[in-house]
XYZ file of N, CA and C in Angstrom:
195
model
N 93.107 121.114 94.072
C 95.174 121.942 94.802
C 94.516 122.364 94.710
N 95.464 122.618 96.005
C 95.742 123.952 96.368
C 96.839 124.396 96.186
N 96.342 126.211 96.216
C 97.621 126.776 95.687
C 98.316 128.391 96.533
N 99.639 127.660 97.433
C 100.139 128.783 98.161
C 100.990 129.793 97.449
N 101.694 131.439 98.619
C 102.886 132.160 97.303
C 103.160 132.804 98.879
N 104.288 132.183 98.910
C 105.646 132.250 99.901
C 105.219 134.307 99.678
N 104.906 133.876 101.964
C 105.080 135.334 102.318
C 106.422 136.478 102.082
N 107.215 136.705 101.928
C 108.888 137.201 101.367
C 108.433 137.485 99.899
N 109.481 135.657 99.685
C 108.913 136.303 98.639
C 108.187 136.343 96.447
N 106.502 135.191 97.548
C 105.873 135.742 96.691
C 106.263 134.209 95.211
N 106.569 133.392 95.376
C 106.963 132.560 94.711
C 106.091 131.654 95.376
N 104.701 131.762 93.905
C 104.141 130.710 94.848
C 104.292 128.951 94.004
N 103.446 128.760 95.412
C 103.480 126.592 95.044
C 102.519 125.612 94.948
N 102.430 125.348 94.652
C 100.596 124.376 94.294
C 100.960 122.945 94.867
N 99.676 122.487 96.386
C 99.669 120.983 96.236
C 98.936 120.167 96.318
N 99.209 119.440 95.177
C 98.233 118.007 94.954
C 97.391 118.197 96.365
N 96.336 118.301 95.345
C 95.092 117.204 96.741
C 95.136 119.127 97.232
N 93.717 119.374 98.192
C 93.714 120.263 99.729
C 93.794 120.644 100.981
N 94.355 121.619 101.489
C 95.313 121.400 102.432
C 94.541 120.739 103.952
N 95.076 119.943 104.376
C 94.211 119.487 106.104
C 93.749 120.744 106.386
N 92.472 119.742 106.623
C 92.112 120.569 107.741
C 91.864 121.517 109.739
N 92.402 122.705 109.184
C 93.300 123.100 110.403
C 94.296 123.296 110.059
N 94.430 122.856 109.228
C 96.058 123.051 108.890
C 96.327 125.004 108.276
N 95.274 126.050 108.609
C 95.714 127.323 107.912
C 95.392 128.244 109.399
N 95.697 129.179 108.495
C 95.185 130.340 110.161
C 94.821 131.643 109.611
N 94.237 131.840 110.193
C 93.708 133.810 109.978
C 94.377 134.797 110.603
N 95.555 136.004 109.898
C 96.597 137.050 110.054
C 94.997 138.388 110.142
N 94.461 138.770 111.438
C 94.230 140.330 110.590
C 95.377 141.894 110.570
N 95.095 142.351 110.224
C 95.648 144.041 110.928
C 95.110 145.176 110.001
N 95.802 146.000 110.313
C 94.769 146.903 109.669
C 95.983 148.149 109.029
N 95.336 148.732 107.602
C 96.002 148.684 107.049
C 95.351 150.751 106.928
N 96.835 152.088 107.829
C 96.231 153.105 107.699
C 95.857 153.463 106.546
N 96.656 153.852 106.056
C 96.684 153.813 104.906
C 95.100 154.782 104.329
N 94.253 152.794 103.808
C 93.040 152.237 103.065
C 92.862 152.733 104.205
N 92.827 152.952 105.255
C 91.707 152.708 106.277
C 91.103 151.809 106.126
N 91.423 150.636 106.826
C 90.688 148.488 106.323
C 90.858 148.215 107.161
N 90.136 146.745 107.247
C 90.920 145.819 107.730
C 91.354 145.314 107.098
N 91.825 144.277 107.012
C 92.701 143.079 106.528
C 91.800 141.766 106.613
N 92.820 140.270 106.265
C 92.535 139.264 106.210
C 93.674 138.572 105.932
N 94.027 137.544 105.962
C 94.170 136.918 104.905
C 94.846 135.487 105.458
N 93.595 134.666 104.954
C 94.404 132.935 105.881
C 96.020 132.600 104.977
N 96.625 132.230 105.970
C 98.254 131.349 105.901
C 98.390 129.948 106.211
N 99.349 129.217 106.191
C 99.555 128.224 106.867
C 101.774 128.328 106.270
N 101.679 126.922 107.973
C 103.012 127.244 108.333
C 103.643 125.631 106.867
N 104.640 126.078 105.929
C 104.883 123.935 105.488
C 106.145 124.039 105.729
N 107.015 123.372 105.629
C 108.619 123.351 105.516
C 109.181 124.406 106.656
N 108.958 124.945 107.344
C 109.594 126.158 107.715
C 109.533 126.604 107.043
N 108.770 127.125 106.509
C 108.313 128.617 106.251
C 107.334 129.015 105.828
N 105.908 130.060 105.837
C 105.128 130.301 106.219
C 104.542 131.352 104.478
N 103.597 130.884 104.039
C 103.027 130.699 102.979
C 101.032 131.220 102.971
N 100.700 132.302 102.714
C 99.134 132.850 102.491
C 99.300 131.864 101.238
N 97.200 131.326 102.238
C 96.729 130.559 100.683
C 96.278 131.351 100.387
N 95.964 130.626 99.320
C 95.541 131.654 97.801
C 94.742 130.804 97.115
N 94.008 129.715 97.398
C 92.982 128.088 97.065
C 93.486 127.973 98.154
N 92.786 126.521 98.803
C 92.158 125.948 99.818
C 92.618 124.171 98.711
N 92.076 125.009 97.418
C 91.563 123.045 97.482
C 90.530 122.453 96.942
N 89.491 122.792 97.687
C 88.451 122.638 98.419
C 87.443 123.191 97.969
N 87.167 121.425 97.138
C 85.601 122.707 95.564
C 84.545 122.581 96.468
N 83.391 123.737 96.012
C 82.507 123.468 97.371
C 81.343 123.571 95.898
N 80.288 122.309 96.886
C 79.186 121.839 95.595
C 78.091 123.113 96.249
N 77.077 122.832 95.157
C 76.123 123.476 96.439
C 74.799 121.935 96.040
N 73.318 122.207 96.465
C 72.664 120.800 96.495
C 71.923 121.545 96.085
N 71.453 121.201 95.213
C 69.749 121.618 95.109
C 67.773 121.491 94.780
N 67.882 121.266 95.621
C 65.998 120.825 96.022
C 65.961 122.077 95.081
N 65.413 119.811 94.144
C 63.801 120.318 93.808
C 63.442 119.320 92.661
């Protein structure tokens, strides 16, 4: 399940499954107060912009052994 947060209202939205490949994009900026670069993943849905909290992709690891 993907979890999104509306960029203006902060309202959370959940989507069954995962975001489609290539649906999101990365926005970068600079925080002068903390003197650091930041980046966040965003996606546009239904004419609204959301920050991607969790893209819903389950990571698996393969063990050789």
